[in-house]
Amino acid sequence: MSTAVLVLLAALSLTVFVAGLTSGARRLLGVEVGKGRAVVTGAVGLATGSAVSYPLRDVQPLALITLEIGLALLVSMLFLAATEVLLPSGAMRGLVRFPRSVFRRFARTRRYARLSRIFMRHGLGRLMSGRSRRGPGAAAERAALAPSLRLALEEAGVTFVKLGQVMSTRYDLLPPEFITELSTLQDQASPESWEAIQAVLHEELGAPPEKVFAEFEPKPLAAGSIAQVHRAVLLGGEEVAVKVQRPGARDIVVDDLDILFRFAAKLEQHTEWGRTVGALTLAQGFAVSLREELDFRIEARNTLSVAAAIEQSGGSTLVKVPRVHGDLSGERVLVTEWMEGVPLHSVSGLLDERGLDAHTLAKAMLECLLGQIMTSGVFHADPHPGNLLLLADGRLGMLDFGSVGRIDRALRSTLRGMLLALHRGDPAALCDALLALVVQPEDIDERRLERSLGQFLARHFAPGVKPDREMFADLFAIVSRHGIGVPPEIAAVFRALATMEGSLDRLVPGFDIVAEARSFAVTQHLQKLRPEAVGRSLAEEVLGLVPMLRRLPRRVERIGSAVESGRFTVSVRMFGDPEDRRFVRSLVHEVLLAFLGGVIGLVGVQFLRTPGGPRLSEDLELFELFGYNLLVISCVLVLRVLFMMVSPRR
């Protein structure tokens, strides 16, 4: 046989042996490893087997082959277990990506430094450190800091302007001086140059804007954090609003969200307040909403959905949603019907000049939002004053549908029940409705929660007391104090209502949104009690019951036959949950493996202590060989149990 063939056979044998060692170690430990770690594991096992066989080369080779393979497998398992505990799978990929992560960290550090310089330049060092003046000078200090904070957020870029917009709706968290100043971020950010906007229009429309529009005003009418709005005229003569995304907005948002995520994670890890409010979850919700706003195709679909929802709920004739020109809209450009109007934060004195009833308009807008929530389940999730217009014809217009909430039928029904419980002042019913809305922990004290809600009702809904915006903060404080998790869709509902309360306060100062919502819920329930509504509900329920009623006689007959013949049994599954079965199975496996490993080890020791038996060589007897092999098997089993106990993936 030629040398080349021998080398090939040797290489093939080594490859098979290494693959066998790796596969055996991986299966015995129950882990998945990458190719690189598999090769190293097999090589370590092969080197161990060779090291054992070399000093024993004078002994019968076939007699020691099982011991050599066993020791090689044991060392492979030890190596794999140690590396998996110290350096879990996936960490190597992190090492490979280390240079790129260093570059990203450097870029993030530069962004941190730039943000710090921006805030310090605007005199916000005291605000960033958490030290603020108290006493008579506090109001004056807030009045001086509020414009500086707005300018700093505006200079920081897209993400922080949007964060400022969200903060401007939190009347329960910020003083009025900051609310008033941050509200100007809704549509008064610094505009982009016409050249940059023209380039975006050309890319999205596939042609220069002068070939698509008869007229196009280069100067924006409003500039937001992500986009700015221009007035234009279509070739057919219709006036439209063209919303154009800022160039590079997406890249900036991705980098800034990374900073916000890290800050939220540290806040939740190191502060009790961060854990209570779920800072990381809030940051994730903000990120999802912001990413949706970067795709104007989503906003176009949302606009159509809300318009259909308003129509389905018997929407008010005093509220208007713009029509979308889908053929001209894309990912970064949105073309809608032009609505001439004034934002709600600028209507002071305008209502009296036009002779409009502010209370009627506010009630119509609130009923429109409640109808979206309670009837169709698709609603405008960010109705701040910049997104609501007083139109020239006396109606109210809704804009900017980048943020839309959706809730299912069961949650809508529970929300109606919650409003009725508030109307009746019933803490037990309010507790039941609240627990049906949220994610309740297993160890919740319902009686204590009910008492807290009773105190809440007495504080905010007592005779002669008008509920205000503090009610929302108080309700969320109760939820947080009892360890209750609020689903994102329900949080969006409360946020929309709180935002709407602040917006309608611009129309009617002191507008009682809670009283109007309670009245709306009562009206909705009374409408459901009308004969035609009851008949329709009964018909829907009967249609759902028909399939079950058709199967009921056969099932009753089967049960009766089983009872009559004495074959009626009841089956109870103690471990119906797959997770419970998996846990019990793994526990039994560990106990059995530990027991077998101990027994086999004791038998191996007994073999080693037993004299006599056939001799395989001058220094090795057959009983000793059996003992060594059994000890190796015992070590393999015990190592498996230990790895299952300390594995980071357990």
XYZ file of C-alpha atoms in Angstrom:
650
model
C 0.000 0.000 0.000
C 1.454 3.377 -1.007
C 2.460 6.063 1.461
C -0.167 8.512 0.121
C -2.967 6.025 0.783
C -1.690 5.393 4.303
C -1.544 9.121 5.020
C -5.077 9.530 3.647
C -6.399 6.672 5.773
C -4.657 8.071 8.860
C -6.096 11.529 8.255
C -9.572 10.060 7.706
C -9.287 8.006 10.901
C -8.208 11.039 12.910
C -11.080 13.092 11.480
C -13.624 10.413 12.364
C -12.151 10.028 15.856
C -12.213 13.798 16.496
C -15.788 14.066 15.179
C -16.834 11.122 17.340
C -15.286 12.641 20.463
C -16.943 16.004 19.816
C -20.330 14.468 19.068
C -20.162 12.231 22.146
C -19.137 15.074 24.468
C -21.802 17.369 23.029
C -24.592 14.805 23.329
C -23.608 13.704 26.810
C -23.591 17.323 28.034
C -26.625 18.345 25.982
C -25.115 21.490 24.421
C -24.759 22.863 20.907
C -21.358 24.215 19.900
C -19.908 25.945 16.890
C -17.500 24.402 14.412
C -14.432 26.077 15.865
C -15.111 24.912 19.409
C -15.979 21.407 18.114
C -12.598 21.063 16.379
C -10.699 22.277 19.449
C -12.673 19.937 21.730
C -11.941 16.926 19.550
C -8.238 17.852 19.285
C -7.924 18.127 23.076
C -9.562 14.712 23.493
C -7.314 13.159 20.843
C -4.199 14.606 22.463
C -5.296 13.154 25.813
C -5.887 9.699 24.334
C -2.453 9.780 22.700
C -0.803 10.927 25.937
C -2.396 8.016 27.824
C -1.485 5.372 25.242
C 2.156 6.439 24.865
C 3.499 5.374 28.325
C 1.409 2.177 28.119
C 2.643 1.150 24.694
C 4.144 -2.021 26.177
C 0.705 -3.221 27.341
C -1.618 -5.089 25.007
C -3.056 -2.268 22.809
C -6.479 -3.857 22.311
C -6.922 -4.227 26.052
C -6.465 -0.504 26.663
C -8.454 0.824 23.734
C -11.663 1.290 25.757
C -9.757 3.063 28.532
C -8.049 5.385 26.054
C -11.348 6.249 24.340
C -13.056 6.760 27.701
C -10.349 9.080 28.991
C -10.338 11.029 25.725
C -14.135 11.409 25.959
C -13.936 12.443 29.625
C -11.312 15.111 28.902
C -13.345 16.339 25.917
C -16.382 16.700 28.176
C -14.336 18.506 30.842
C -12.939 20.907 28.253
C -16.341 21.537 26.685
C -18.045 22.022 30.075
C -15.364 24.435 31.298
C -15.394 26.517 28.129
C -19.208 26.574 28.027
C -19.405 27.846 31.609
C -16.562 30.363 31.269
C -17.184 31.361 27.658
C -20.763 30.484 26.588
C -21.609 29.814 22.952
C -21.943 33.071 21.078
C -19.191 34.798 23.029
C -16.660 33.905 20.342
C -18.768 35.730 17.798
C -18.602 38.704 20.146
C -14.812 38.489 20.119
C -14.835 38.403 16.316
C -17.043 41.482 16.279
C -14.956 43.225 18.907
C -13.210 45.659 16.510
C -16.538 46.804 15.105
C -18.016 47.142 18.601
C -15.010 49.266 19.595
C -15.721 51.563 16.662
C -19.403 51.805 17.634
C -18.453 52.459 21.253
C -16.133 55.236 20.120
C -18.905 56.770 18.012
C -21.347 56.461 20.926
C -18.846 58.095 23.270
C -18.486 61.000 20.881
C -22.297 61.300 20.821
C -22.367 61.260 24.634
C -19.761 64.001 24.727
C -21.645 66.101 22.171
C -24.918 65.762 24.083
C -23.177 66.722 27.326
C -21.680 69.816 25.694
C -25.094 70.805 24.319
C -26.779 70.547 27.714
C -23.951 72.336 29.512
C -23.843 75.125 26.920
C -27.515 75.843 27.512
C -26.972 76.074 31.264
C -28.655 72.791 32.187
C -25.896 71.483 34.459
C -28.053 71.926 37.557
C -30.962 70.119 35.881
C -28.748 67.218 34.726
C -27.273 66.731 38.188
C -30.719 66.608 39.763
C -30.052 69.643 41.997
C -32.791 72.234 41.771
C -33.640 75.258 43.822
C -36.514 75.112 46.268
C -38.589 77.813 47.861
C -39.598 81.218 46.441
C -36.988 81.146 43.654
C -38.023 77.763 42.267
C -40.674 79.102 39.860
C -38.291 81.722 38.461
C -35.589 79.080 37.987
C -38.004 76.791 36.110
C -39.094 79.664 33.885
C -35.450 80.303 32.997
C -34.572 76.642 32.450
C -37.576 75.724 30.297
C -36.456 77.646 27.138
C -32.915 76.311 27.605
C -34.198 72.739 27.765
C -36.248 73.240 24.600
C -33.273 74.683 22.716
C -30.991 71.878 23.939
C -33.410 69.151 22.847
C -33.884 70.848 19.487
C -30.115 71.023 18.941
C -29.647 67.396 20.101
C -31.574 66.139 17.097
C -34.511 64.050 15.948
C -34.812 61.542 18.790
C -34.529 64.062 21.588
C -36.978 66.443 19.949
C -39.446 63.565 19.779
C -38.684 62.756 23.417
C -39.444 66.380 24.242
C -42.763 66.073 22.417
C -43.679 63.070 24.549
C -42.606 64.938 27.685
C -44.786 67.899 26.697
C -47.879 65.711 27.155
C -46.947 64.538 30.664
C -48.803 67.120 32.717
C -48.570 64.783 35.702
C -44.741 64.769 35.673
C -43.537 68.197 34.542
C -44.236 71.711 35.859
C -46.396 73.962 33.645
C -43.409 76.109 32.627
C -41.771 73.119 30.921
C -45.049 71.910 29.401
C -45.688 75.296 27.783
C -42.171 75.563 26.373
C -41.816 71.971 25.167
C -45.175 72.190 23.396
C -43.539 74.448 20.802
C -41.481 71.447 19.704
C -44.614 69.991 18.118
C -44.250 71.989 14.903
C -41.587 74.655 15.446
C -38.296 72.791 15.055
C -35.574 74.221 12.812
C -36.397 73.417 9.135
C -34.138 71.601 6.685
C -32.764 73.388 3.634
C -34.831 73.304 0.437
C -32.013 71.559 -1.447
C -32.043 68.610 0.976
C -35.856 68.334 0.873
C -35.852 68.551 -2.917
C -33.423 65.622 -3.107
C -35.689 63.462 -0.906
C -38.731 64.328 -3.037
C -36.871 63.433 -6.221
C -35.795 60.050 -4.817
C -39.253 59.117 -3.501
C -41.390 60.434 -6.380
C -39.027 59.365 -9.155
C -39.141 62.831 -10.725
C -38.388 66.432 -9.754
C -41.162 67.997 -7.644
C -41.934 70.603 -10.341
C -43.042 67.776 -12.669
C -45.349 66.191 -10.081
C -46.886 69.329 -8.548
C -48.241 72.419 -10.240
C -47.001 74.502 -7.291
C -44.753 73.686 -4.354
C -43.820 76.094 -1.561
C -40.138 75.606 -0.610
C -40.671 77.221 2.790
C -42.201 74.702 5.224
C -45.364 75.562 7.092
C -44.357 73.372 10.030
C -41.134 71.589 10.935
C -41.227 68.639 13.278
C -38.603 66.364 14.722
C -38.769 63.775 11.941
C -40.381 65.617 9.039
C -41.607 68.969 7.821
C -44.793 69.912 5.983
C -45.049 71.948 2.778
C -48.084 73.235 0.952
C -48.407 72.215 -2.693
C -50.925 72.097 -5.529
C -51.433 69.007 -7.644
C -51.536 69.143 -11.426
C -55.318 68.800 -11.158
C -55.554 71.934 -9.012
C -56.162 70.332 -5.565
C -54.312 71.792 -2.589
C -52.363 69.166 -0.622
C -50.036 68.908 2.364
C -46.723 67.198 1.588
C -44.917 65.688 4.575
C -41.234 65.048 3.833
C -38.859 63.151 6.121
C -35.653 64.846 7.146
C -32.573 63.453 5.340
C -30.554 61.112 7.555
C -33.279 61.015 10.229
C -33.286 57.206 10.336
C -29.520 56.859 10.962
C -29.586 59.441 13.735
C -32.574 57.758 15.402
C -30.835 54.350 15.443
C -27.746 55.752 17.200
C -29.735 57.822 19.689
C -32.069 54.941 20.552
C -28.991 52.877 21.413
C -28.008 55.566 23.922
C -31.536 55.731 25.349
C -31.706 51.929 25.729
C -28.427 51.841 27.649
C -29.477 54.717 29.864
C -32.879 53.074 30.562
C -31.196 49.746 31.366
C -28.863 51.412 33.887
C -31.787 53.329 35.358
C -33.796 50.146 35.828
C -30.808 48.255 37.213
C -29.592 50.828 39.743
C -32.714 52.758 40.834
C -35.929 51.692 42.527
C -37.872 54.253 40.493
C -36.556 52.784 37.241
C -37.646 49.281 38.260
C -41.055 50.532 39.395
C -41.938 52.325 36.156
C -40.167 49.756 33.954
C -37.747 52.196 32.350
C -36.496 49.675 29.792
C -40.040 48.727 28.753
C -40.917 52.406 28.363
C -37.828 52.945 26.223
C -38.767 49.962 24.057
C -42.293 51.310 23.560
C -40.900 54.719 22.633
C -38.485 53.065 20.184
C -41.233 51.039 18.481
C -43.402 54.135 18.099
C -40.508 56.181 16.747
C -39.500 53.518 14.204
C -43.091 53.363 12.923
C -43.094 57.115 12.452
C -40.061 56.785 10.181
C -42.141 54.852 7.621
C -44.839 57.098 6.176
C -46.513 54.109 4.495
C -47.535 52.978 7.986
C -48.897 56.447 8.698
C -50.914 56.355 5.461
C -52.505 53.036 6.473
C -53.123 54.366 9.979
C -54.899 57.432 8.574
C -57.235 55.254 6.538
C -57.865 52.975 9.532
C -58.761 55.838 11.883
C -61.031 57.431 9.270
C -62.847 54.109 8.872
C -62.999 53.730 12.670
C -64.612 57.162 13.063
C -67.175 56.292 10.397
C -67.872 52.885 11.988
C -68.455 54.441 15.403
C -70.942 56.947 13.952
C -68.256 59.607 14.033
C -69.007 63.217 14.737
C -69.557 65.609 11.839
C -67.412 68.099 13.766
C -64.218 66.037 13.351
C -62.384 65.584 10.057
C -59.527 63.292 8.952
C -57.540 64.219 5.799
C -57.776 62.098 2.663
C -54.544 60.299 1.647
C -53.113 60.358 -1.883
C -51.639 56.860 -1.864
C -50.254 57.049 -5.409
C -47.925 59.909 -4.399
C -46.992 58.636 -0.933
C -44.022 56.444 -0.013
C -41.641 55.599 2.803
C -40.364 59.174 3.235
C -43.095 61.277 1.587
C -46.783 61.486 2.532
C -49.281 63.506 0.487
C -52.675 64.263 2.060
C -55.598 66.575 1.614
C -54.853 70.139 2.718
C -56.787 71.257 5.807
C -56.724 74.972 6.574
C -56.655 75.511 10.301
C -54.925 76.658 13.468
C -53.332 74.252 16.034
C -55.133 74.055 19.355
C -52.254 75.591 21.268
C -52.740 78.799 19.238
C -56.541 79.216 19.306
C -56.712 81.501 22.319
C -59.339 84.179 21.591
C -60.057 82.778 18.114
C -63.150 80.840 19.211
C -64.920 83.921 20.515
C -64.095 85.849 17.322
C -65.768 83.149 15.205
C -68.641 82.639 17.623
C -67.912 78.933 18.141
C -69.028 76.860 21.123
C -65.764 75.591 22.593
C -67.472 73.087 24.900
C -69.366 71.494 22.000
C -66.144 71.134 20.001
C -64.256 69.663 22.965
C -67.046 67.174 23.673
C -67.199 66.158 19.994
C -63.433 65.540 19.881
C -63.480 63.501 23.089
C -66.454 61.414 21.907
C -64.642 60.871 18.604
C -61.572 59.478 20.428
C -63.708 57.390 22.817
C -65.668 56.048 19.866
C -62.424 54.971 18.213
C -61.317 53.232 21.416
C -64.587 51.648 22.501
C -66.217 50.789 19.178
C -63.614 50.007 16.533
C -60.466 49.532 18.637
C -58.297 51.666 16.306
C -57.492 55.088 17.754
C -55.158 58.070 17.473
C -52.571 57.426 20.207
C -50.946 60.887 20.265
C -53.665 63.606 20.101
C -51.480 66.450 21.406
C -52.402 70.092 20.612
C -50.108 70.207 17.573
C -52.007 67.294 15.980
C -55.452 68.903 16.409
C -56.538 71.827 14.232
C -59.397 74.292 14.427
C -60.420 74.354 10.761
C -61.678 77.349 8.850
C -65.205 75.870 8.644
C -65.456 75.552 12.451
C -64.674 71.822 12.664
C -61.735 70.099 14.314
C -59.157 68.248 12.231
C -56.902 65.360 13.315
C -53.372 65.129 11.923
C -50.254 62.936 12.188
C -51.315 59.295 12.451
C -47.810 57.926 12.858
C -48.774 56.645 16.311
C -51.967 54.557 16.367
C -53.206 52.180 19.076
C -55.195 48.970 18.636
C -57.170 46.978 21.228
C -59.284 43.865 20.790
C -62.995 43.388 21.467
C -62.578 41.850 24.942
C -60.454 44.765 26.170
C -62.935 47.269 24.728
C -65.742 45.636 26.686
C -63.631 45.692 29.868
C -62.834 49.383 29.376
C -66.542 50.148 29.135
C -67.083 48.226 32.372
C -64.282 50.202 34.003
C -65.886 53.517 33.036
C -69.220 52.319 34.430
C -67.522 51.331 37.688
C -66.051 54.846 37.891
C -69.480 56.300 37.198
C -71.082 54.256 40.004
C -68.134 54.681 42.382
C -67.928 50.890 42.820
C -64.429 49.851 43.967
C -65.159 46.100 43.662
C -66.281 46.427 40.040
C -63.360 48.769 39.327
C -60.945 46.205 40.809
C -62.394 43.402 38.656
C -62.225 45.539 35.513
C -58.671 46.656 36.247
C -57.467 43.086 36.831
C -59.119 42.037 33.557
C -57.227 44.797 31.735
C -53.724 44.287 33.097
C -51.228 41.488 33.648
C -51.768 40.542 37.288
C -49.104 38.796 39.398
C -49.874 35.458 41.012
C -49.523 36.732 44.587
C -51.623 39.892 44.281
C -53.708 40.890 47.317
C -57.071 41.702 45.707
C -58.650 42.948 48.936
C -55.786 45.405 49.462
C -56.035 46.528 45.834
C -59.791 47.015 46.215
C -59.243 49.181 49.312
C -56.660 51.275 47.435
C -59.119 51.788 44.585
C -61.820 52.715 47.098
C -59.536 55.422 48.496
C -58.797 56.504 44.908
C -62.534 56.890 44.193
C -63.097 58.772 47.440
C -60.237 61.146 46.642
C -61.081 61.907 43.009
C -64.807 61.144 42.613
C -66.348 62.393 45.843
C -69.341 64.790 45.563
C -68.157 68.290 44.780
C -64.701 67.100 43.659
C -63.708 67.509 40.012
C -61.237 64.853 38.760
C -58.143 66.437 37.257
C -55.025 65.294 35.432
C -53.501 64.069 38.703
C -56.056 61.254 38.611
C -54.125 59.450 35.850
C -50.854 59.667 37.787
C -52.593 58.419 40.945
C -54.129 55.445 39.138
C -50.787 54.422 37.634
C -49.161 54.788 41.056
C -51.681 52.306 42.493
C -51.024 49.875 39.651
C -47.269 50.139 40.141
C -47.488 49.813 43.926
C -49.297 46.467 43.613
C -46.781 45.085 41.110
C -49.293 44.986 38.248
C -47.965 45.022 34.684
C -49.837 47.217 32.199
C -49.941 45.844 28.612
C -48.666 48.303 25.976
C -52.065 48.625 24.278
C -53.760 49.601 27.553
C -50.953 52.028 28.395
C -51.525 53.598 24.956
C -55.220 54.104 25.795
C -54.475 55.896 29.070
C -51.723 57.932 27.459
C -54.077 58.998 24.643
C -56.761 60.018 27.153
C -54.253 61.943 29.283
C -52.904 63.678 26.169
C -56.416 64.482 24.971
C -57.225 65.941 28.397
C -54.313 68.361 28.032
C -55.297 69.234 24.461
C -58.946 69.908 25.259
C -57.867 72.071 28.174
C -56.619 74.497 25.497
C -60.168 74.725 24.125
C -62.069 74.736 27.411
C -59.943 75.441 30.507
C -60.982 73.016 33.234
C -62.759 70.649 30.800
C -63.945 67.617 32.803
C -62.822 64.744 30.608
C -63.702 62.143 33.259
C -67.320 63.278 33.595
C -67.742 63.300 29.823
C -66.164 59.842 29.512
C -68.490 58.477 32.209
C -71.461 59.975 30.398
C -70.242 58.446 27.139
C -69.968 54.986 28.735
C -73.491 55.209 30.181
C -74.859 56.279 26.798
C -73.088 53.378 25.100
C -74.572 50.876 27.556
C -78.048 52.369 27.195
C -77.758 52.069 23.433
C -76.906 48.395 23.845
C -80.132 47.944 25.832
C -82.332 49.206 23.008
C -84.544 46.485 21.468
C -82.759 46.429 18.113
C -79.310 46.294 19.771
C -80.413 43.554 22.169
C -81.884 41.569 19.287
C -78.688 41.899 17.283
C -76.564 40.816 20.274
C -78.833 37.829 20.921
C -78.642 36.807 17.271
C -74.819 36.961 17.369
C -74.708 34.897 20.577
C -77.142 32.313 19.183
C -75.050 31.964 16.029
C -72.038 31.256 18.229
C -73.995 28.709 20.310
C -75.499 26.756 17.379
C -72.420 24.509 16.744
C -72.152 23.706 20.451
C -75.906 22.995 20.743
C -75.721 20.618 17.781
C -72.967 18.608 19.517
C -74.601 18.700 22.959
C -77.165 15.825 22.511
C -74.475 13.389 21.313
C -72.217 14.285 24.241
C -75.057 13.892 26.752
C -75.878 10.483 25.260
C -72.239 9.369 25.544
C -72.061 10.455 29.185
C -75.338 8.690 29.979
C -74.185 5.479 28.289
C -70.875 5.559 30.174
C -72.665 6.024 33.524
C -75.155 3.267 32.740
C -72.465 0.762 31.782
C -70.174 1.701 34.666
C -67.454 3.033 32.388
C -67.697 6.669 33.499
C -64.279 7.926 34.607
C -62.679 11.276 35.371
C -59.116 11.889 34.193
C -56.964 14.390 36.085
C -53.534 15.345 34.736
C -51.238 16.422 37.527
C -48.560 17.727 35.155
C -50.569 19.228 32.326
C -48.126 22.084 31.819
C -45.232 21.092 29.493
C -42.835 23.190 31.587
C -43.771 21.224 34.722
C -43.241 17.926 32.910
C -39.901 19.095 31.560
C -38.740 20.156 35.013
C -39.757 16.861 36.672
C -38.173 14.862 33.837
C -34.864 16.723 34.123
C -34.903 16.324 37.912
C -35.480 12.561 37.664
C -32.717 12.278 35.058
C -30.251 14.089 37.305
C -31.084 11.900 40.303
C -30.799 8.682 38.274
C -27.535 9.724 36.636
C -26.039 10.718 39.998
C -27.138 7.391 41.504
C -25.779 5.361 38.582
C -22.519 7.320 38.595
C -22.042 6.649 42.296
C -22.879 2.923 42.004
C -20.619 2.415 38.985
C -17.799 4.276 40.762
C -18.140 2.049 43.821
C -18.076 -1.082 41.641
C -14.958 0.243 39.887
C -13.224 0.836 43.194
C -14.180 -2.690 44.295
C -12.631 -4.127 41.134
C -9.409 -2.213 41.796
C -9.241 -3.619 45.333
C -9.886 -7.209 44.223
C -6.580 -9.148 43.836
C -5.992 -11.879 41.278
C -7.537 -12.387 37.905
C -5.959 -12.859 34.494
C -2.928 -10.684 33.850
C -2.778 -8.651 30.664
C 0.837 -7.668 31.279
C 3.336 -7.559 34.093
C 1.784 -4.346 35.507
C -1.906 -4.696 34.571
C -4.571 -7.208 35.574
C -7.998 -7.690 33.980
C -9.847 -6.621 37.152
C -7.793 -3.398 37.259
C -8.721 -2.678 33.631
C -12.415 -3.176 34.475
C -12.050 -0.876 37.502
C -10.373 1.902 35.536
C -13.018 1.768 32.789
C -15.856 1.840 35.315
C -14.292 4.828 37.067
C -14.110 6.669 33.739
C -17.819 5.899 33.095
C -18.670 7.077 36.618
C -16.784 10.333 36.057
C -18.634 10.887 32.758
C -22.045 10.486 34.434
C -21.152 12.658 37.427
C -19.728 15.340 35.117
C -22.996 15.339 33.174
C -24.971 15.936 36.397
C -22.639 18.689 37.587
C -22.810 20.449 34.238
C -26.616 20.322 34.265
C -26.556 21.941 37.712
C -24.197 24.849 36.899
C -24.898 25.386 33.206
C -25.739 29.041 32.416
C -28.508 27.823 30.078
C -30.295 25.832 32.776
